[in-house]
Short mmCIF file of C-alpha atoms in Angstrom, two decimals:
data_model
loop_
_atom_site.label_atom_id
_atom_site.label_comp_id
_atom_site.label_asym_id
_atom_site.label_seq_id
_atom_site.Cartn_x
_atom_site.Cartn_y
_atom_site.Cartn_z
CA UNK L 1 1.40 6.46 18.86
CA UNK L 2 0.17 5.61 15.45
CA UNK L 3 2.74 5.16 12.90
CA UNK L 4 0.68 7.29 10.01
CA UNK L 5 1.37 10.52 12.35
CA UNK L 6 5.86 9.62 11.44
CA UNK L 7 4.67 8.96 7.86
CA UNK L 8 2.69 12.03 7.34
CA UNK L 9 6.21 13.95 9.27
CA UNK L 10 8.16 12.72 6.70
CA UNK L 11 5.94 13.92 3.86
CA UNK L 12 5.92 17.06 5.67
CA UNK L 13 10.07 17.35 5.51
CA UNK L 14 10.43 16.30 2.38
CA UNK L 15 7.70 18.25 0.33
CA UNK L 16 7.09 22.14 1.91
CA UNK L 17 9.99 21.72 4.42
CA UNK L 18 13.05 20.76 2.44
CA UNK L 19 11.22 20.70 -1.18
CA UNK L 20 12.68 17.30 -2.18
CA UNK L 21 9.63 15.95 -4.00
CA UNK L 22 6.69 18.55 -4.96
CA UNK L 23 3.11 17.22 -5.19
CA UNK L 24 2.79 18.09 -9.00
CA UNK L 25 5.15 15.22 -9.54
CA UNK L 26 2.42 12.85 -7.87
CA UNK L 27 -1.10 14.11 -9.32
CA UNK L 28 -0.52 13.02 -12.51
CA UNK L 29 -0.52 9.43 -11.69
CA UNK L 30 -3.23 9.83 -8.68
CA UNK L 31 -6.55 8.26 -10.90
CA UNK L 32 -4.42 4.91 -11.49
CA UNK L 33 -2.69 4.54 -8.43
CA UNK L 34 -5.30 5.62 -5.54
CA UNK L 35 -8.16 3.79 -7.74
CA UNK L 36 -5.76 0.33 -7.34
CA UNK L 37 -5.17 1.21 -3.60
CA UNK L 38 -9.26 1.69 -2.93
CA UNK L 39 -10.04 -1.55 -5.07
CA UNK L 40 -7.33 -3.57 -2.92
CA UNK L 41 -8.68 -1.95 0.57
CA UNK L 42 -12.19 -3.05 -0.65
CA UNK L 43 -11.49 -6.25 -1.63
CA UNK L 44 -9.07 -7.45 1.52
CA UNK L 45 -11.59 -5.44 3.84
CA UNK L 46 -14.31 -7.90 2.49
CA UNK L 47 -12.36 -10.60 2.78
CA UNK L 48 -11.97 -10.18 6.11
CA UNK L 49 -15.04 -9.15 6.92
CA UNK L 50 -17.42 -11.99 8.11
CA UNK L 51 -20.75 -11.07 7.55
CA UNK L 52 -22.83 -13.57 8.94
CA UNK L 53 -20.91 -13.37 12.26
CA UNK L 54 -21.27 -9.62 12.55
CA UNK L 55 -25.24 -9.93 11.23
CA UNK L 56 -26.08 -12.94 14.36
CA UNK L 57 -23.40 -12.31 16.88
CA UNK L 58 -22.58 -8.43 17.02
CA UNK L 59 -25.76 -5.84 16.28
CA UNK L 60 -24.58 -3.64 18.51
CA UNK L 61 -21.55 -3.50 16.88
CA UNK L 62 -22.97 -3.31 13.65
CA UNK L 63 -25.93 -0.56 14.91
CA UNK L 64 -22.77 1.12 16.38
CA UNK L 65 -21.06 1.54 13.09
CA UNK L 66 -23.84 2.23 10.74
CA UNK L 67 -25.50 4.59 13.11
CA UNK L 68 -21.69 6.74 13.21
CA UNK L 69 -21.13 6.95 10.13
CA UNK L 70 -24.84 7.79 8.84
CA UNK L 71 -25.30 10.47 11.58
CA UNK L 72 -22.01 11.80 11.18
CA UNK L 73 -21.83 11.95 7.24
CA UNK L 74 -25.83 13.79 7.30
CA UNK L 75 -24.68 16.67 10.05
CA UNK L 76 -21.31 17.03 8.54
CA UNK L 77 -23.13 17.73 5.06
CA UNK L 78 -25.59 19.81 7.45
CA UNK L 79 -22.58 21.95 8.64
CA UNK L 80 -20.65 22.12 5.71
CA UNK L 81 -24.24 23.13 3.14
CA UNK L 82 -25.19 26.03 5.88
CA UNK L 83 -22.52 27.19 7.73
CA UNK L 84 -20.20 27.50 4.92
CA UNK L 85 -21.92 27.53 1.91
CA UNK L 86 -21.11 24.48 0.19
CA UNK L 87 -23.08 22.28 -2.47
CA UNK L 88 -25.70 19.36 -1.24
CA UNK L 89 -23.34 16.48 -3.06
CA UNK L 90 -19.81 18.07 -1.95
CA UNK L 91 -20.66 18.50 1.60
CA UNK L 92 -22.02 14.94 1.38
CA UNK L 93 -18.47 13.67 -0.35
CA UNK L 94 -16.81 15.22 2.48
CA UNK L 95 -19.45 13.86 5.18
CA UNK L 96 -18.95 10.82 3.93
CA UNK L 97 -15.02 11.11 4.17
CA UNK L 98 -14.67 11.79 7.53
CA UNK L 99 -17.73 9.54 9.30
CA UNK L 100 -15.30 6.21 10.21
CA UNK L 101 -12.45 5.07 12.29
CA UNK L 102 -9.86 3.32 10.69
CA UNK L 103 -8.93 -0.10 10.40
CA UNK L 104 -5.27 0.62 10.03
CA UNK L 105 -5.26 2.11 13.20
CA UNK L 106 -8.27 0.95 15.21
CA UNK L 107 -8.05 -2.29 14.84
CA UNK L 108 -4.07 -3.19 15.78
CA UNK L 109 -4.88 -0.99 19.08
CA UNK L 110 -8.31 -2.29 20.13
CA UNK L 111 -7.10 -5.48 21.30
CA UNK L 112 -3.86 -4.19 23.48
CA UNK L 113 -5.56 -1.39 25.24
CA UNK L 114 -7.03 -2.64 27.95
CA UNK L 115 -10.57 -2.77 27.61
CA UNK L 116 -13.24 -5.87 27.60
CA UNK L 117 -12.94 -8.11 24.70
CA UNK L 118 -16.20 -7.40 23.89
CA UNK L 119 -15.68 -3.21 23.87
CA UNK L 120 -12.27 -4.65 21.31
CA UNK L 121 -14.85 -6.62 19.55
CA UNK L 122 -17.28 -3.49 18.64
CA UNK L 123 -14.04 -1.06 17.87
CA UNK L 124 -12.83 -3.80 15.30
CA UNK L 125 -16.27 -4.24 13.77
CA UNK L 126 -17.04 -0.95 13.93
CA UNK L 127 -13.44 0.49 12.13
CA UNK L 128 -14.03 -2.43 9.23
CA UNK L 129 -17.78 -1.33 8.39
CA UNK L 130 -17.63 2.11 8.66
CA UNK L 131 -13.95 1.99 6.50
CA UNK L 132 -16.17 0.42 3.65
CA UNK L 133 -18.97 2.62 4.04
CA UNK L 134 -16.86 5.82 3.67
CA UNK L 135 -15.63 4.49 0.10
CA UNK L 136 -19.08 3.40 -1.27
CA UNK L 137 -20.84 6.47 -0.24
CA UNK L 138 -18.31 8.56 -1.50
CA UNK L 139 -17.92 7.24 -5.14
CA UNK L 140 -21.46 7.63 -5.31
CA UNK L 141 -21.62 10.70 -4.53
CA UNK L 142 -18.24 12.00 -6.54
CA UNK L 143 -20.43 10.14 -9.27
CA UNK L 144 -23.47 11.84 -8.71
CA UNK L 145 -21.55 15.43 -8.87
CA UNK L 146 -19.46 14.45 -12.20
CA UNK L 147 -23.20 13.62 -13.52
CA UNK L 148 -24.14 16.77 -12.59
CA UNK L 149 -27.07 15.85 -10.23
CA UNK L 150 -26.84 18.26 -7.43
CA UNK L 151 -30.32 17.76 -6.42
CA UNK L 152 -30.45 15.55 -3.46
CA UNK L 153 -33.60 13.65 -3.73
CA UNK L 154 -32.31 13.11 -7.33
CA UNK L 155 -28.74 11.81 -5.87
CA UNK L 156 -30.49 9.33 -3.49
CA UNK L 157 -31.84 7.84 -6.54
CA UNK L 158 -29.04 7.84 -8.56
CA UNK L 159 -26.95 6.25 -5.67
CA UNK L 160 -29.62 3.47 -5.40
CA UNK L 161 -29.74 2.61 -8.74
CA UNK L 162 -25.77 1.94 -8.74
CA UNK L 163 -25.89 -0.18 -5.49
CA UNK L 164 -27.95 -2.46 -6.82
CA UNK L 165 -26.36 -2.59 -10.18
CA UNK L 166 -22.70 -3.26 -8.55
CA UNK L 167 -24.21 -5.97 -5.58
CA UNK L 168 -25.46 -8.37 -8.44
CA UNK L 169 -22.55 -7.90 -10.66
CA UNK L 170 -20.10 -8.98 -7.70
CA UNK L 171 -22.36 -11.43 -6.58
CA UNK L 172 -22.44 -13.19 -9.75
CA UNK L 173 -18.49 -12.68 -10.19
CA UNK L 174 -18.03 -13.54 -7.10
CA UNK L 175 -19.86 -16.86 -7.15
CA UNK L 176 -18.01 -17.50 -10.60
CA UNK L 177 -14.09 -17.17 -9.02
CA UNK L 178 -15.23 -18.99 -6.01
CA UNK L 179 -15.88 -22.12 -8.06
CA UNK L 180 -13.18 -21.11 -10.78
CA UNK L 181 -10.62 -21.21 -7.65
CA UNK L 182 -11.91 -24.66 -6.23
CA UNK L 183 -10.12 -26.13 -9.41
CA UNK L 184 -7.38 -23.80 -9.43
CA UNK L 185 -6.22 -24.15 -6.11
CA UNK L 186 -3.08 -26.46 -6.77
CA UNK L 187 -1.88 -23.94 -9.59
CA UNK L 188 0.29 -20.76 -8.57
CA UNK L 189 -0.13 -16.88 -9.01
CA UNK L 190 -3.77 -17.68 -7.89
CA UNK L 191 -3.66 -13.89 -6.61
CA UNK L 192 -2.58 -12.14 -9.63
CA UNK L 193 -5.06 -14.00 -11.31
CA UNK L 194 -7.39 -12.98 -8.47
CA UNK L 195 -6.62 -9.28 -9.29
CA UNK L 196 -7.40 -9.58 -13.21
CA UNK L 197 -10.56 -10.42 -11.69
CA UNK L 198 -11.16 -7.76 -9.66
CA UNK L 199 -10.32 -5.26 -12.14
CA UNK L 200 -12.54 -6.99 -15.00
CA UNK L 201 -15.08 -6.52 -11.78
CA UNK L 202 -14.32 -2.90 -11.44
CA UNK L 203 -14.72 -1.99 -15.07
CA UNK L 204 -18.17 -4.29 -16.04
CA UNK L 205 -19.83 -2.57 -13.02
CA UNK L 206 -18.70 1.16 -14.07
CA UNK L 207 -19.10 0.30 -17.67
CA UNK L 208 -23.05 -0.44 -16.77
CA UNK L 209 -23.59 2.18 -14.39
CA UNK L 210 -22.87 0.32 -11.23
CA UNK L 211 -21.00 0.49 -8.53
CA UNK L 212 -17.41 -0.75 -9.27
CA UNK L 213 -16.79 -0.13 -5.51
CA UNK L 214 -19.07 -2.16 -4.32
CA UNK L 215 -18.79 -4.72 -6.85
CA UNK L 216 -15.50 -5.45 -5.41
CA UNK L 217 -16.51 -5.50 -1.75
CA UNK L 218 -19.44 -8.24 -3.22
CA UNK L 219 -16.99 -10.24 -4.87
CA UNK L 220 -14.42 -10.24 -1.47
CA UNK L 221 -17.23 -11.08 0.83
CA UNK L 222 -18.10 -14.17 -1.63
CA UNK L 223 -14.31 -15.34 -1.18
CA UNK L 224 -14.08 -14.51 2.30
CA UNK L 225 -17.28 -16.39 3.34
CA UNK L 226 -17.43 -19.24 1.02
CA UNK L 227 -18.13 -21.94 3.35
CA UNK L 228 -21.27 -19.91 4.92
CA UNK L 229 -21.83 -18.75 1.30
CA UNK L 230 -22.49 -21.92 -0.39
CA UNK L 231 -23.95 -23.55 2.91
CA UNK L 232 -26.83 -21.26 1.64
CA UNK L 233 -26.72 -22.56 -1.82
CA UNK L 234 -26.52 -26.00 -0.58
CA UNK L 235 -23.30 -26.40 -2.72
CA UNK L 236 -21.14 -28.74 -1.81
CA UNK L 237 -18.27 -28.09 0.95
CA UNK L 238 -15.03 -26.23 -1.05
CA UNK L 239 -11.76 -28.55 -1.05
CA UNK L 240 -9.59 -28.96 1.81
CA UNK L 241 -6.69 -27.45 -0.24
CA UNK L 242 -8.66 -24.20 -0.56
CA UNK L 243 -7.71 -23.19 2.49
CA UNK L 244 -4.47 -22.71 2.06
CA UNK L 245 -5.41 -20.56 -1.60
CA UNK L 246 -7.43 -18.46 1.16
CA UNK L 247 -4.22 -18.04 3.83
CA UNK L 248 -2.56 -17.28 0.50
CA UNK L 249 -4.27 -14.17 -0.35
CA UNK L 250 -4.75 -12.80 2.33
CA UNK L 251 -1.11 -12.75 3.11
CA UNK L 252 -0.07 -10.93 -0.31
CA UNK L 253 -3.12 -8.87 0.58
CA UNK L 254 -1.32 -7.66 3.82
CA UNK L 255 2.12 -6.60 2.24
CA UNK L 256 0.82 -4.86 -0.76
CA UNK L 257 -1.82 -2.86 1.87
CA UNK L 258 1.45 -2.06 3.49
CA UNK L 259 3.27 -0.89 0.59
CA UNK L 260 0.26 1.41 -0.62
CA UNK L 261 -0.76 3.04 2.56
CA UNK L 262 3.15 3.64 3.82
CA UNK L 263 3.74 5.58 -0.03
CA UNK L 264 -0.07 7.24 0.78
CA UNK L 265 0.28 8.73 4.05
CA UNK L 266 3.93 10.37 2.98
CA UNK L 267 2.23 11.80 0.29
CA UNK L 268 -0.45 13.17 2.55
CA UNK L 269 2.12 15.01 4.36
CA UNK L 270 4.00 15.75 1.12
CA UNK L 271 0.81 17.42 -0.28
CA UNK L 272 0.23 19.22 3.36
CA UNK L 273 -0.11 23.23 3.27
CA UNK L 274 2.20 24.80 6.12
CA UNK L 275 0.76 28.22 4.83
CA UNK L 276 -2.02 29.90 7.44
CA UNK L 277 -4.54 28.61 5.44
CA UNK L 278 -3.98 25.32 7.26
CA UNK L 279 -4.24 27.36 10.99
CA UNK L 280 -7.80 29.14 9.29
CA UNK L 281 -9.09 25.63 7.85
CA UNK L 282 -8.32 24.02 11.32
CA UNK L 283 -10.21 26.66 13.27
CA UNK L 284 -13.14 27.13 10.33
CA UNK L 285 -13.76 23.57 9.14
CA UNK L 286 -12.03 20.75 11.23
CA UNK L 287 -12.67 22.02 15.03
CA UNK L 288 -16.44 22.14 14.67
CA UNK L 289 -16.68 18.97 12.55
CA UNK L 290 -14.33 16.91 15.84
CA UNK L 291 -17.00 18.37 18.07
CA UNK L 292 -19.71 17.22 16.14
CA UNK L 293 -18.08 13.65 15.23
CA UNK L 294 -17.10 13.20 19.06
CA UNK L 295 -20.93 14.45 20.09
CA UNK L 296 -22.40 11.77 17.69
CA UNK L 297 -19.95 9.38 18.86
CA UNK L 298 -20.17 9.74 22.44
CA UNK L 299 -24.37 9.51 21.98
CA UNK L 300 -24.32 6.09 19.13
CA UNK L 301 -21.71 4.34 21.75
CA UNK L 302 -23.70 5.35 25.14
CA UNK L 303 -26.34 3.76 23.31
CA UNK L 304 -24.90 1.15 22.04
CA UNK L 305 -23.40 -0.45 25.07
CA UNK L 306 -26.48 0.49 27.21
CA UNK L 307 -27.05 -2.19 29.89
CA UNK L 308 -23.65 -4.31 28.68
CA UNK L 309 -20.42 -4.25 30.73
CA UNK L 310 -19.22 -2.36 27.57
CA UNK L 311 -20.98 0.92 29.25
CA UNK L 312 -17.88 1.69 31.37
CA UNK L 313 -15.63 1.49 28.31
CA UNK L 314 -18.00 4.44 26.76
CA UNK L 315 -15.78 7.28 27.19
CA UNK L 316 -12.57 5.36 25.99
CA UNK L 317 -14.78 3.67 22.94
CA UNK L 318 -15.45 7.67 21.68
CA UNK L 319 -11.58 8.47 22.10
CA UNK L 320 -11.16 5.67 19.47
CA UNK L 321 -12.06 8.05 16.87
CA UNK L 322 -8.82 7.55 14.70
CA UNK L 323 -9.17 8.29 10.65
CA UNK L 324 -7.01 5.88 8.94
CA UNK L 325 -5.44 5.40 5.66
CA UNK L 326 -9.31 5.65 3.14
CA UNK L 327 -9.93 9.36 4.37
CA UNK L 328 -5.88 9.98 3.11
CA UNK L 329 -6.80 7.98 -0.10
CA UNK L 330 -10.55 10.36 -0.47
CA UNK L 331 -9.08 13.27 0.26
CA UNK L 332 -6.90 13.49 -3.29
CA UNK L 333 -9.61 12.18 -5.39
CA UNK L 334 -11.26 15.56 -5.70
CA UNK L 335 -7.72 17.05 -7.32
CA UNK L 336 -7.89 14.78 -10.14
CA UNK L 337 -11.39 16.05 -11.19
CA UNK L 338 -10.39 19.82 -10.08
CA UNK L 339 -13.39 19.96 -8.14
CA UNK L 340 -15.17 22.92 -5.83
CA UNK L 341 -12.70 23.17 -2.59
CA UNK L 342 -10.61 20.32 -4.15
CA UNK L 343 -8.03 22.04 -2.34
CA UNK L 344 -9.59 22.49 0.69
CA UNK L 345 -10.43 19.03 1.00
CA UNK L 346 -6.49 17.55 1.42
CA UNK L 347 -5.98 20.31 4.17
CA UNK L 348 -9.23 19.22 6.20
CA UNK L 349 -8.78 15.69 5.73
CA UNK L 350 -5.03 16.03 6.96
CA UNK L 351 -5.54 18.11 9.76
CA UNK L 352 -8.29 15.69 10.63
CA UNK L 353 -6.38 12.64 10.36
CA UNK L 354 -3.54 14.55 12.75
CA UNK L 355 -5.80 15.43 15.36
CA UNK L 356 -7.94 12.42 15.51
CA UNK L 357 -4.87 10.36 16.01
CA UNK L 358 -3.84 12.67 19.22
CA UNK L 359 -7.06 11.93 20.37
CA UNK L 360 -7.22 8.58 20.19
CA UNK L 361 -3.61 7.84 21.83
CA UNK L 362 -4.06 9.85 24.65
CA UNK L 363 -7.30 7.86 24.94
CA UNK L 364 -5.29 4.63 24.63
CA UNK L 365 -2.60 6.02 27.02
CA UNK L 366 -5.53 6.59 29.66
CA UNK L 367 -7.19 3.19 29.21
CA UNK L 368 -3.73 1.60 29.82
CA UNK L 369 -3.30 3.49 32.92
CA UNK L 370 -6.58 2.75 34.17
CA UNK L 371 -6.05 -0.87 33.41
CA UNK L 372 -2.70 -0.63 35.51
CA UNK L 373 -4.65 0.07 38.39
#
């Protein structure tokens, strides 16, 4: 059982059960804090991300998440703008929240369940991508409804306009540090130097009208992939020693990702309505989007994995539908802008987060039987 489900319990007991902590204590410091957590995500997600292995060796993995998350963020939206009466760019925001798996979760389990290491192969690709995707597309779109653009032809434009704005900015950073930390790789607090960097990242992109988000990502696939990176540019080969920079940061990466999503997921619960609007949200929003996101899932994979050995791991590969720790993180942005349904959008995401989980262990629980056999 996923450890987020005890951490969201222990929100739950100490903030409506037993009133310890209340979640006006928390919002004021939200914009800094969950903006830090989201750049750090970013950054260690494309760190670890290799790009040039996932673009020669896995398109169906790739196809699989793309395909998930933009057919479940457009039907979501299509729900959420006709069925119950929301805005264009806030059903997108909350389409775009909820079309992933998690990392956090996904990717720890996908390699002790059971399956082919190729079906644990597309599960870990899959969780990575679509994790990054769902904080892109929804800054962009958060963006585009703080401009005021509600208009969705408009919003496409706007969106495209900051992608490519926030791709050469961390591109250029990125290419910058890389070098900057070939000569600084024998000198320590390389990482909180790393993080200045990052930020300064952040706040050129936004402060142009990029993408700060995905200025980040840029700049952590860059350091990730710097041997395939300047292969390309014919550079020559980085220092031995840079390895161990690389094995550096990525370690300090790990324990501060631990520290922020163990603090986010009790505040989830902390910030969790036990009042029957939670029952009525569960039955009006999140039931029908699950049996959309499992429909969509069930088709992408069965596609997918057609004519592979990963075709009898289909059925398991949907149950894998875990959200993770960036839908917790999405879901409170909205309160700090006091947004439409800003509200509704902690209860949904929560309720999500709790059900997808169930899901996905009894789906792990199954595989491991099967595998038994």
């Amino acid at each position: 059982w996923p450890d987020l489900l005890f951490l969201i319990a222990v929100g739950v007991i100490v903030g409506p059960l037993l009133n310890i902590f209340s979640k006006n204590d928390f919002i004021p410091f939200l914009p800094i804090i969950s903006t830090f957590t989201l750049l750090m995500i970013l950054f260690r997600g494309g760190m670890e991300l290799n790009l040039f292995e996932v673009v020669s060796g896995s398109l169906r993995a790739l196809f699989q998440a793309s395909a998930y998350f933009a057919l479940g963020m457009v039907w979501t939206a299509i729900f959420l703008h006709f069925v119950a009466g929301w805005e264009w760019t806030d059903s997108f925001m909350l389409g775009s929240i909820v079309s992933q798996t998690g990392a956090v979760v996904i990717v720890p389990l996908a390699r002790k369940i059971g399956v082919q290491a190729e079906s644990a192969t597309l599960l870990s690709i899959e969780a990575t991508v679509t994790s990054i995707f769902n904080i892109v597309f929804f800054y962009a779109f958060l963006e585009t409804r703080l401009g005021g653009i509600l208009n969705l032809p408009e919003a496409l434009t706007f969106i495209a306009a900051k992608f490519s704005v926030g791709i050469v900015i961390g591109a250029i950073m990125g290419l910058l540090w890389l070098r900057i930390l070939f000569y600084l790789h024998k000198e320590e607090l390389t990482y909180m130097a790393t993080i200045g960097i990052i930020l300064i990242g952040y706040i050129a992109s936004e402060t142009l009208r990029g993408s700060g988000a995905l200025t980040v990502l840029t700049l952590g696939i860059i350091v990730g992939n710097d041997k395939e990176i300047l292969k390309i540019l014919r550079s020559p080969p980085p220092p031995t020693a840079f390895s161990e920079v690389k094995k550096y940061l990525e370690r300090f990466q790990a324990e501060i990702s631990f520290i922020l999503r163990t603090f986010f997921f009790v505040l989830l619960g902390l910030m969790f309505d036990l009042s029957q609007l939670s029952l009525l949200t569960a039955l009006t929003y999140d039931l029908p989007i699950i049996i959309i996101l499992l429909s969509i899932r069930y088709l992408i994979t069965s596609t997918s994995t057609w004519k592979t050995p990963m075709f009898s791991d289909r059925a398991i590969i949907t149950g894998m539908c875990a959200l993770g720790l960036t839908p917790a993180l999405l879901s409170l942005i909205p309160l700090q802008y006091n947004l439409p349904n800003s509200n509704l959008y902690t209860i949904i995401i929560t309720n999500l987060i709790i059900l997808t989980n169930i899901i996905t262990s009894i789906s792990t629980l199954k595989c491991k039987k099967n595998h038994t056999k």
